[in-house]
CSV table of C-alpha atoms in Angstrom, one decimal:
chain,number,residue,atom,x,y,z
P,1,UNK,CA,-14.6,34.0,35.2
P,2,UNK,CA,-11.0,34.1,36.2
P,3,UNK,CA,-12.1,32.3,39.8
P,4,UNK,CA,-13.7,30.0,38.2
P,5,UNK,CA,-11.0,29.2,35.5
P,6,UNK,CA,-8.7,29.1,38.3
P,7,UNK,CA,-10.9,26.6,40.1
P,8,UNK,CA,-11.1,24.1,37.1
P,9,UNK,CA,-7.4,23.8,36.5
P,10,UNK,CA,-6.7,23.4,40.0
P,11,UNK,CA,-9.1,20.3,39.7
P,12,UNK,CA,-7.8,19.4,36.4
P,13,UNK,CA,-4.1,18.9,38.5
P,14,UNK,CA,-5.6,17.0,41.1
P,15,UNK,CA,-6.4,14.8,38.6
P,16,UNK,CA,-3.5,14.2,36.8
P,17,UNK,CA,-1.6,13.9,40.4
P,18,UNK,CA,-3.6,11.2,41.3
P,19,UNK,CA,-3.8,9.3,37.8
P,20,UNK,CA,0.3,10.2,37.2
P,21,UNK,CA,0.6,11.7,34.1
P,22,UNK,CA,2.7,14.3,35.5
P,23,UNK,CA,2.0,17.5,37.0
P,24,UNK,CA,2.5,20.8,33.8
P,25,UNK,CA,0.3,18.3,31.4
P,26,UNK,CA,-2.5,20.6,29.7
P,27,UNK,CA,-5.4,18.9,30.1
P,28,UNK,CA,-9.0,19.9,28.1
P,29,UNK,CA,-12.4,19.4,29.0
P,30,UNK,CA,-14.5,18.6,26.1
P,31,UNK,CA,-17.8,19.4,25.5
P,32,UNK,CA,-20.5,18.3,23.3
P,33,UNK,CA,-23.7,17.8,22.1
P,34,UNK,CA,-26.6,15.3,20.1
P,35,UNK,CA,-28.1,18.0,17.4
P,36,UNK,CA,-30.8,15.0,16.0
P,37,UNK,CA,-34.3,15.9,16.3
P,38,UNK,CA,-35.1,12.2,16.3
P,39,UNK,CA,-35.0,10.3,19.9
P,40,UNK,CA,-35.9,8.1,21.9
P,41,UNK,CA,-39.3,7.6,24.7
P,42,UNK,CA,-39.9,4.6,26.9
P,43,UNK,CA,-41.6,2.8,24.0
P,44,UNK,CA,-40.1,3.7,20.6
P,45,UNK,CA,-39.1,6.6,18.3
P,46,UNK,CA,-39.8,10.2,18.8
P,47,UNK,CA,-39.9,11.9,14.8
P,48,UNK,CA,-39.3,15.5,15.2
P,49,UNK,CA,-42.3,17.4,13.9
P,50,UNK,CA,-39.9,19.6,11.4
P,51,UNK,CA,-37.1,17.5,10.0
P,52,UNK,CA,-33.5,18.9,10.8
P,53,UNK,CA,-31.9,21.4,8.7
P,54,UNK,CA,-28.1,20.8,8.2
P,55,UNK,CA,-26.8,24.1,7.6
P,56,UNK,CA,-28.7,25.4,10.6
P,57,UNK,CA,-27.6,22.4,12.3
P,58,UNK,CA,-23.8,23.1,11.1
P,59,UNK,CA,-24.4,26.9,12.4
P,60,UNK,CA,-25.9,25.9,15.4
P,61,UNK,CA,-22.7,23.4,16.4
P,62,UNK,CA,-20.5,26.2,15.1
P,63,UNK,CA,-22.2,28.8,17.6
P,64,UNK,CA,-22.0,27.0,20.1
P,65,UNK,CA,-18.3,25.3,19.6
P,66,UNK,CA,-16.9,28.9,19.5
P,67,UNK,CA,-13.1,28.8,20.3
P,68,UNK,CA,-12.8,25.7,21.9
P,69,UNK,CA,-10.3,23.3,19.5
P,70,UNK,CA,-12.5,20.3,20.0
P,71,UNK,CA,-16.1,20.2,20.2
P,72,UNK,CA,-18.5,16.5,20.0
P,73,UNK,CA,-21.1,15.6,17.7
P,74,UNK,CA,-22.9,13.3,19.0
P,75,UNK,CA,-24.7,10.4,16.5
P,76,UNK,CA,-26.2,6.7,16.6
P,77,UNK,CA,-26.0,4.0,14.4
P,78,UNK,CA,-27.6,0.5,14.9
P,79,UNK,CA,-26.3,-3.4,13.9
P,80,UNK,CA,-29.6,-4.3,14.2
P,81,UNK,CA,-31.3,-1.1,11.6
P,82,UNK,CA,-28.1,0.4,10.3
P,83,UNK,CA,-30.2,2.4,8.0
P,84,UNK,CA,-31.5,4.4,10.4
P,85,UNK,CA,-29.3,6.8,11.5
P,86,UNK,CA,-29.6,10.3,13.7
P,87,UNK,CA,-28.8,12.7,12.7
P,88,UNK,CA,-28.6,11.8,9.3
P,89,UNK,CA,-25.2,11.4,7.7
P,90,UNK,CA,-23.4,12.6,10.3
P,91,UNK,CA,-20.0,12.4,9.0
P,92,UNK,CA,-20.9,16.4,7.4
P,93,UNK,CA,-20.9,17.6,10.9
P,94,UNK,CA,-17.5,16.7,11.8
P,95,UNK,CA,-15.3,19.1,10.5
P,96,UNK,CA,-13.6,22.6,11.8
P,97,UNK,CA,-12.4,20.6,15.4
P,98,UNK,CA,-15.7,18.9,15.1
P,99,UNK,CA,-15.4,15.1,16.1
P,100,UNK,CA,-17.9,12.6,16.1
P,101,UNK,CA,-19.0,10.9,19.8
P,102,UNK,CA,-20.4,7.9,17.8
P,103,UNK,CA,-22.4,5.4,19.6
P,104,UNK,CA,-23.4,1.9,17.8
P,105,UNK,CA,-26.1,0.1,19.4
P,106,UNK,CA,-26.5,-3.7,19.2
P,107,UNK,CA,-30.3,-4.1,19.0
P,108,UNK,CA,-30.4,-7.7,18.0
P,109,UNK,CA,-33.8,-8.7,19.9
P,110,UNK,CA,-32.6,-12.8,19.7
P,111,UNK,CA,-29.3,-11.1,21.0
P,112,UNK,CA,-27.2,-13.3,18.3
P,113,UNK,CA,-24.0,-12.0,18.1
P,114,UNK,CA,-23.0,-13.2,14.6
P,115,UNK,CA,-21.4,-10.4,12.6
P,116,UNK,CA,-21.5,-8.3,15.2
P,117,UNK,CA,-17.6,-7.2,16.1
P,118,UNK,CA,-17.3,-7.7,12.3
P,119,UNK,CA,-19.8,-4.9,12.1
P,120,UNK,CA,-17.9,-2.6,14.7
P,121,UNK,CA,-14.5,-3.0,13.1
P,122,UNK,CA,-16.0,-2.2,9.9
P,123,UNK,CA,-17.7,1.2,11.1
P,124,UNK,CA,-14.2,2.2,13.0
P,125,UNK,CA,-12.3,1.1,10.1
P,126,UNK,CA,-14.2,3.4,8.1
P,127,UNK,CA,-15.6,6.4,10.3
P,128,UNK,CA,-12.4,6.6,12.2
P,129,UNK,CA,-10.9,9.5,11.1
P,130,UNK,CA,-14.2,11.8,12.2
P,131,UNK,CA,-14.1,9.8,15.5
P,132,UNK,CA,-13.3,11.3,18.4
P,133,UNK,CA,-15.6,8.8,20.5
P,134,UNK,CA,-16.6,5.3,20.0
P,135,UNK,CA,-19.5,4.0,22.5
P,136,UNK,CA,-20.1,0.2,22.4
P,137,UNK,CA,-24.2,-0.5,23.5
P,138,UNK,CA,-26.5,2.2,24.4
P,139,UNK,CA,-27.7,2.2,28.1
P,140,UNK,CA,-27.3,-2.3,28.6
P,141,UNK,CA,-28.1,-1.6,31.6
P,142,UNK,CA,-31.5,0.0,31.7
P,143,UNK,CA,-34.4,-2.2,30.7
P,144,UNK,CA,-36.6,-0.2,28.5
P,145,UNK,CA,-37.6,-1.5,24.9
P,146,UNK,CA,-35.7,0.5,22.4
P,147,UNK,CA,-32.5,0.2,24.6
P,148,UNK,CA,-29.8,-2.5,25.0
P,149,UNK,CA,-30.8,-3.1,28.5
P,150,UNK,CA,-33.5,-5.1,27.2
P,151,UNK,CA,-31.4,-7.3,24.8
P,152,UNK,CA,-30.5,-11.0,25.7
P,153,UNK,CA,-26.7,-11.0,25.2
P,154,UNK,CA,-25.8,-7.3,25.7
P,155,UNK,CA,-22.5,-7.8,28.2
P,156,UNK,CA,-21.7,-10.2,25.3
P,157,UNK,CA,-22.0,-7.6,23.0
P,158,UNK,CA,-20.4,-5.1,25.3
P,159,UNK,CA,-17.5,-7.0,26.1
P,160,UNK,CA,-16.7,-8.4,22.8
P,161,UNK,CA,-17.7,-4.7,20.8
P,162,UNK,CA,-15.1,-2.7,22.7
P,163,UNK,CA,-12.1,-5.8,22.4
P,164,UNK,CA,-12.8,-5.3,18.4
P,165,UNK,CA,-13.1,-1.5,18.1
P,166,UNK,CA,-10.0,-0.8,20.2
P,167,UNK,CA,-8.0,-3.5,18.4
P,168,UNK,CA,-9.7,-2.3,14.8
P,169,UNK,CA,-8.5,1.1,16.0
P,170,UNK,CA,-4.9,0.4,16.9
P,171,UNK,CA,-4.7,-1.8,13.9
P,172,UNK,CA,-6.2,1.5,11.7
P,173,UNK,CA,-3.6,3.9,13.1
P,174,UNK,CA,-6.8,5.9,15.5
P,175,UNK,CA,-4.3,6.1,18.3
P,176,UNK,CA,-7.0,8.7,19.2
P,177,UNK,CA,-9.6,7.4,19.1
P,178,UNK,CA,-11.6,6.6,22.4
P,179,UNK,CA,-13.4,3.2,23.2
P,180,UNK,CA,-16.0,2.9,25.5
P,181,UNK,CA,-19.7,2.0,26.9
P,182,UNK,CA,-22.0,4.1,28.7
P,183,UNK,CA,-24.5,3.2,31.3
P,184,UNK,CA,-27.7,4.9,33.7
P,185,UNK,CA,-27.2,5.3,37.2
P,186,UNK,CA,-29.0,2.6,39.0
P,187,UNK,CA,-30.3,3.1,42.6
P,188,UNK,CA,-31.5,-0.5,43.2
P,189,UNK,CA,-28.8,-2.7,45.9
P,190,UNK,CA,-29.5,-5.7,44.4
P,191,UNK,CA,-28.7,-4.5,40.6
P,192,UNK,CA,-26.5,-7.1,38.7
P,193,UNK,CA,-25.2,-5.6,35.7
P,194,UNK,CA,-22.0,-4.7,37.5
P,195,UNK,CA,-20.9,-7.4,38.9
P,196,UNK,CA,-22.1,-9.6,36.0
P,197,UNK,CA,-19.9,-7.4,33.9
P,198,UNK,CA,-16.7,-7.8,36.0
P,199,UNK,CA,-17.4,-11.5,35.9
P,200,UNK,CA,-17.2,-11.8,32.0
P,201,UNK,CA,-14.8,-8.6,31.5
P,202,UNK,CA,-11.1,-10.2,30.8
P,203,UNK,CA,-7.9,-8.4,30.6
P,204,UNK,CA,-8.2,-7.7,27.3
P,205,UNK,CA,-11.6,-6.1,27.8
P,206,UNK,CA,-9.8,-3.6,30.6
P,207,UNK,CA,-6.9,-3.1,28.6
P,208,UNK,CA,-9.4,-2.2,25.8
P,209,UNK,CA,-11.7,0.4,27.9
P,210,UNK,CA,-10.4,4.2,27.3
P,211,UNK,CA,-13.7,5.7,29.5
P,212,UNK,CA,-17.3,4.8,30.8
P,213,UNK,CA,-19.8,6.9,30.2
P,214,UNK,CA,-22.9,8.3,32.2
P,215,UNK,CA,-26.6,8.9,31.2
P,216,UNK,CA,-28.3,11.0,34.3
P,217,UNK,CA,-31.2,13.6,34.0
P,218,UNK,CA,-31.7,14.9,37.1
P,219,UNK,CA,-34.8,16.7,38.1
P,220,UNK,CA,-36.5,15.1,35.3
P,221,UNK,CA,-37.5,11.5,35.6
P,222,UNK,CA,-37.5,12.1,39.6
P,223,UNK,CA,-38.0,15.3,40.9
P,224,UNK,CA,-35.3,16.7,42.9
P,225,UNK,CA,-36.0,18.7,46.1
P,226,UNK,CA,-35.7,22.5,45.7
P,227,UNK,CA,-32.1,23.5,46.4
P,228,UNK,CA,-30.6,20.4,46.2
P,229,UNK,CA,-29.9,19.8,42.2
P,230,UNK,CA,-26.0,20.6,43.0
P,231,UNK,CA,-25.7,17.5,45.7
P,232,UNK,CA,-27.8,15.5,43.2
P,233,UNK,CA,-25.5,15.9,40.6
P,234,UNK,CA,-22.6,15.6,42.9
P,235,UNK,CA,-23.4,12.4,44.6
P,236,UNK,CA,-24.8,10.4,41.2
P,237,UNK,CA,-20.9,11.4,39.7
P,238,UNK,CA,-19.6,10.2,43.2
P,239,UNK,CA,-21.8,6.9,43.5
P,240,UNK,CA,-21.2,5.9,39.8
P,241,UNK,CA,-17.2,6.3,40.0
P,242,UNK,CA,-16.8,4.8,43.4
P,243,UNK,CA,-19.6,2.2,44.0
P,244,UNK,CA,-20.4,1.0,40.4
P,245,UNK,CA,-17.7,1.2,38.2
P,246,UNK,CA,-15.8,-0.9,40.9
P,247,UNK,CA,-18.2,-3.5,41.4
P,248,UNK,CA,-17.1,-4.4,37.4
P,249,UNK,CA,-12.8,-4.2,38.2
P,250,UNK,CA,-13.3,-1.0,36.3
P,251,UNK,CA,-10.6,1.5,38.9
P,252,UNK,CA,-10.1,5.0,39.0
P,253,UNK,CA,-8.1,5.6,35.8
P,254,UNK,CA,-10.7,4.9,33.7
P,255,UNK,CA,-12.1,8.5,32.3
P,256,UNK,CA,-15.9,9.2,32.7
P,257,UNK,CA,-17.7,11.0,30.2
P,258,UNK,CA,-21.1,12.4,30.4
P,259,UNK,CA,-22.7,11.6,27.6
P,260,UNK,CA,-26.5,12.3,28.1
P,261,UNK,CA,-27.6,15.2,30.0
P,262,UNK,CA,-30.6,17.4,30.0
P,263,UNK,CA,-33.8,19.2,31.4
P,264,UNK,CA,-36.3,19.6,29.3
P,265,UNK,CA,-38.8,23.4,29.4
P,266,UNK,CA,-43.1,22.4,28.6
P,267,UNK,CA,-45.8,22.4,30.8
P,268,UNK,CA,-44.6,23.0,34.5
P,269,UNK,CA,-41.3,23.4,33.0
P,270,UNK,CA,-39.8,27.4,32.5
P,271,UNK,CA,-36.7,27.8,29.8
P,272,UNK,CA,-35.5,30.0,32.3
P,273,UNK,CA,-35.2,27.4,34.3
P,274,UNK,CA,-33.9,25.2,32.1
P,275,UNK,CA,-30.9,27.5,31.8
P,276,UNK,CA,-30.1,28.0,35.4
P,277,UNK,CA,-30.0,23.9,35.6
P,278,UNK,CA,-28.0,23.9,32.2
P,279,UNK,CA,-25.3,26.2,34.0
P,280,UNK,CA,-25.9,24.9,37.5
P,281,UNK,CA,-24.8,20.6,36.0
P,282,UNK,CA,-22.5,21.6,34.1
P,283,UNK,CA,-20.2,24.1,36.6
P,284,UNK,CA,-20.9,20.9,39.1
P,285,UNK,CA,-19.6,18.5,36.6
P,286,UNK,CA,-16.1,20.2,35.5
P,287,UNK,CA,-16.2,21.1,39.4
P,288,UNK,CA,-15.7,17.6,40.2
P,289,UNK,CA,-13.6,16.4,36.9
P,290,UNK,CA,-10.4,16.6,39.0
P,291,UNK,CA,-11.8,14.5,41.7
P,292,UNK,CA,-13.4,11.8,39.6
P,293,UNK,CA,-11.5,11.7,36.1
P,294,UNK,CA,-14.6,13.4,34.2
P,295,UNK,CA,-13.2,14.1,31.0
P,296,UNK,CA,-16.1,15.3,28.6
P,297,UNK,CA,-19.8,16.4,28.9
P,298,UNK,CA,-22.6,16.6,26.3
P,299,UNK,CA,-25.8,17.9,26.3
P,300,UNK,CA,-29.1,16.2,25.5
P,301,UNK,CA,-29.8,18.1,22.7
P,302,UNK,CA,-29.9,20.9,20.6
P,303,UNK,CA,-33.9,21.2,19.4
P,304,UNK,CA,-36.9,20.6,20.3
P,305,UNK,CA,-38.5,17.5,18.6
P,306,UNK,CA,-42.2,18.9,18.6
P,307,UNK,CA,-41.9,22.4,20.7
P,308,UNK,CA,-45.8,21.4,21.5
P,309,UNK,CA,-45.8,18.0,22.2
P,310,UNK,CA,-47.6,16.2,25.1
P,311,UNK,CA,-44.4,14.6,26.7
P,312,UNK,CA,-41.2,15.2,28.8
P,313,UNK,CA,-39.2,13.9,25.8
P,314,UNK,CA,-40.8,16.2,23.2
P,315,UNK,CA,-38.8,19.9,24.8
P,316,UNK,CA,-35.1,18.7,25.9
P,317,UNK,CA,-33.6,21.2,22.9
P,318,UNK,CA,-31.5,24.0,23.4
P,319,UNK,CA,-33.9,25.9,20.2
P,320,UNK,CA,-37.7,25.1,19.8
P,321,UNK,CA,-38.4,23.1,17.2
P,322,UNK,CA,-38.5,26.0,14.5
P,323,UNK,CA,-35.0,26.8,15.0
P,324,UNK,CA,-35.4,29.6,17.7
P,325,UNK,CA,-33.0,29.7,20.6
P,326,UNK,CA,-34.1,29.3,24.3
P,327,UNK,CA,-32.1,31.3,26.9
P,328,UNK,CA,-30.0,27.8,27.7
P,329,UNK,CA,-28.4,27.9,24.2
P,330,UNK,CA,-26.7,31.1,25.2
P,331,UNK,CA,-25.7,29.9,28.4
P,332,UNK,CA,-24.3,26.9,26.7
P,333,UNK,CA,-22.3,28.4,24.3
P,334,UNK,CA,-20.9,30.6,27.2
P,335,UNK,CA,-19.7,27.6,29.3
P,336,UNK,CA,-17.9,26.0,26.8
P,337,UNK,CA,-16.6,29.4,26.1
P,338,UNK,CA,-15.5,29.7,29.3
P,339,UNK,CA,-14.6,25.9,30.8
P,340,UNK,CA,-12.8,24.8,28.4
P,341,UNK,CA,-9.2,23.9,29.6
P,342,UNK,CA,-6.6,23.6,26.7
C-alpha cells in the first residue's frame, strides 16, 4: 500500500509540473459511482427487476465512500423527459462529502434547441449546491438510439449547454462546480465528431470547459486478449487525450474524468473476475492520472438490474440485484480507501 501510495503522488506531481499549478499543491483523486438500477441497452430502458431502496442505497455509497472527503453520485436527468430521473430524487444522496456527478441529456429527437440552455441554467441554478459535476449530452458521439449521438443538433447542444452552465454557475457563486461533456472512444479514422466540434467550439466554449469525460468498457463490448486488459486501458486513456481531444482545440489542461466504467459477471462472466478487472482499471487509471490529467473515476454501477437477466447490461452491479455484495464491492471500497490522494 505504501508503494503504491507513493506511486500515485509521484504521478499526481508530474501532473501539476506539467499543468503549472505549482509543485507542494495537494491534489485528490475522486472517485465515484451510478447507484440507479435503471439503465440503458442499445435500444431503450433497462427497469431493474427490484426497484432501488434508498437507505440501502445511502448505506451502500456510505460503505463504500469510507474516509475519502469527497465521493460522486452519479444521476441523469433529461430536457427532453425530465420526469424521468435515475436514481430517483437524487439530491437525498448528496450529503456527508457526497456530491452529485449530474449529467443532463438533450434528447430532443427534432434536435430543436428552444429552451434548452434555459433548461441548463435553471437545473445549475437550482441543484448547484449538491453539484460537484455537471456533464452537458450523454455519449453525442456514439450513435445508438437512447443516446445523444443519435440526435440532430447535439454539438449544438453541447457547445451552447456548457457556455450556459459555466456562466449560470459563475453567475450563482458554484466557483466549484465542474462543467463538462463526456464522449466513447471511437476507433474509426474517418470519425468526425472531433473535428466537427473544434470547428463550432468558440473561445467561449474553451474558456467554459473544466474536463471531458470518458465512457470505455473494456473486455466487454470487444473482448480483450488475455493479459492484455492493462495496455487496453492504457492506450484508450493515451489515444483519447492525445489523438481526440486535440482534433477539437481541446489541449492538455483540460482534466479527464472517467465517468463510465465497468465489467459486468453472468454467463461466461465470474464475479471473481469481475473484481480482479475492477482492481486491475482502476490502479491503471490513477497510474496514469499524472501523465494524462485524469482527475476522477466512477464505476458503472452499484447493483444488478435483474441478477438473471439474459443480457450483458442486466449484471454490471457491484451487489446482485437483491442487495448482496459481489467480491468487487469489497475491492472497491478498498481502492478508494486506499487511492485517494487528499
Amino acid at each position: 500500500m505504501a508503494e503504491s501510495y507513493r506511486q500515485i503522488v509521484v504521478s499526481l506531481k508530474t501532473w501539476s509540473d506539467t499543468n503549472k499549478i505549482g509543485y507542494g499543491v495537494r491534489m485528490t483523486f475522486t472517485f465515484g459511482i451510478y447507484p440507479g438500477g435503471s439503465l440503458g441497452d442499445e435500444t431503450g430502458l433497462i427497469e431493474p427487476v427490484r426497484p432501488d431502496d434508498p437507505e440501502r442505497i445511502t448505506a451502500a455509497l456510505r460503505e463504500l465512500q469510507g474516509d475519502a472527503e469527497e465521493f460522486l453520485v452519479r444521476a441523469y436527468r433529461s430536457y427532453a423527459a425530465d420526469e424521468h430521473r435515475t436514481p430517483d430524487r437524487p439530491e437525498r444522496y448528496a450529503t456527508d462529502g457526497r456530491k452529485l456527478d449530474l449529467v443532463l441529456q438533450f434528447g430532443v429527437r427534432s434536435g430543436e434547441l428552444d429552451g434548452w440552455t434555459d433548461y441548463v441554467r435553471q437545473v445549475v441554478r437550482t441543484e448547484g449546491p449538491r453539484l460537484a459535476v455537471v456533464q452537458i449530452c450523454e455519449e453525442p458521439n456514439l450513435d445508438l438510439p437512447i443516446l445523444d449521438g443519435s440526435i440532430p443538433n447535439v454539438l449544438r447542444a453541447l457547445v451552447e449547454g456548457v457556455i450556459a452552465a459555466k456562466e449560470e454557475a459563475l453567475t450563482c457563486g458554484y466557483g466549484h462546480l465542474a462543467v463538462g461533456f463526456n464522449a466513447v472512444p471511437s476507433f474509426d479514422p474517418a470519425d468526425t465528431f472531433w473535428p466537427e466540434l473544434g470547428e463550432l467550439a468558440d473561445e467561449r466554449f474553451h474558456r467554459s470547459l473544466d474536463y471531458v469525460g470518458l465512457d470505455f468498457f473494456p473486455d466487454v463490448f470487444r473482448a480483450v486478449p488475455e493479459g492484455r486488459l492493462v495496455d487496453s486501458v492504457g492506450a484508450v486513456l493515451t489515444g483519447f487525450r492525445e489523438n481526440a481531444l486535440p482534433r477539437a482545440g481541446i489541449g492538455p489542461a483540460v482534466p479527464l474524468r472517467v465517468c463510465e466504467n465497468g465489467w459486468p459477471t453472468g454467463p461466461g462472466r465470474s464475479e471473481e473476475r469481475q473484481a480482479e478487472v475492477v482492481e486491475q482499471v482502476v490502479r491503471t487509471v490513477v497510474g496514469l492520472a499524472g501523465r494524462l490529467g485524469v482527475r476522477s473515476y466512477s464505476l458503472f454501477g452499484l447493483r444488478d438490474a435483474d441478477s438473471a437477466g439474459p443480457g450483458l447490461f442486466h449484471h454490471f452491479g457491484l451487489l446482485r440485484d437483491d442487495w448482496t455484495p459481489k467480491p468487487a464491492f469489497d475491492v472497491y471500497r478498498k481502492l478508494v480507501g486506499e487511492l485517494t490522494v487528499v
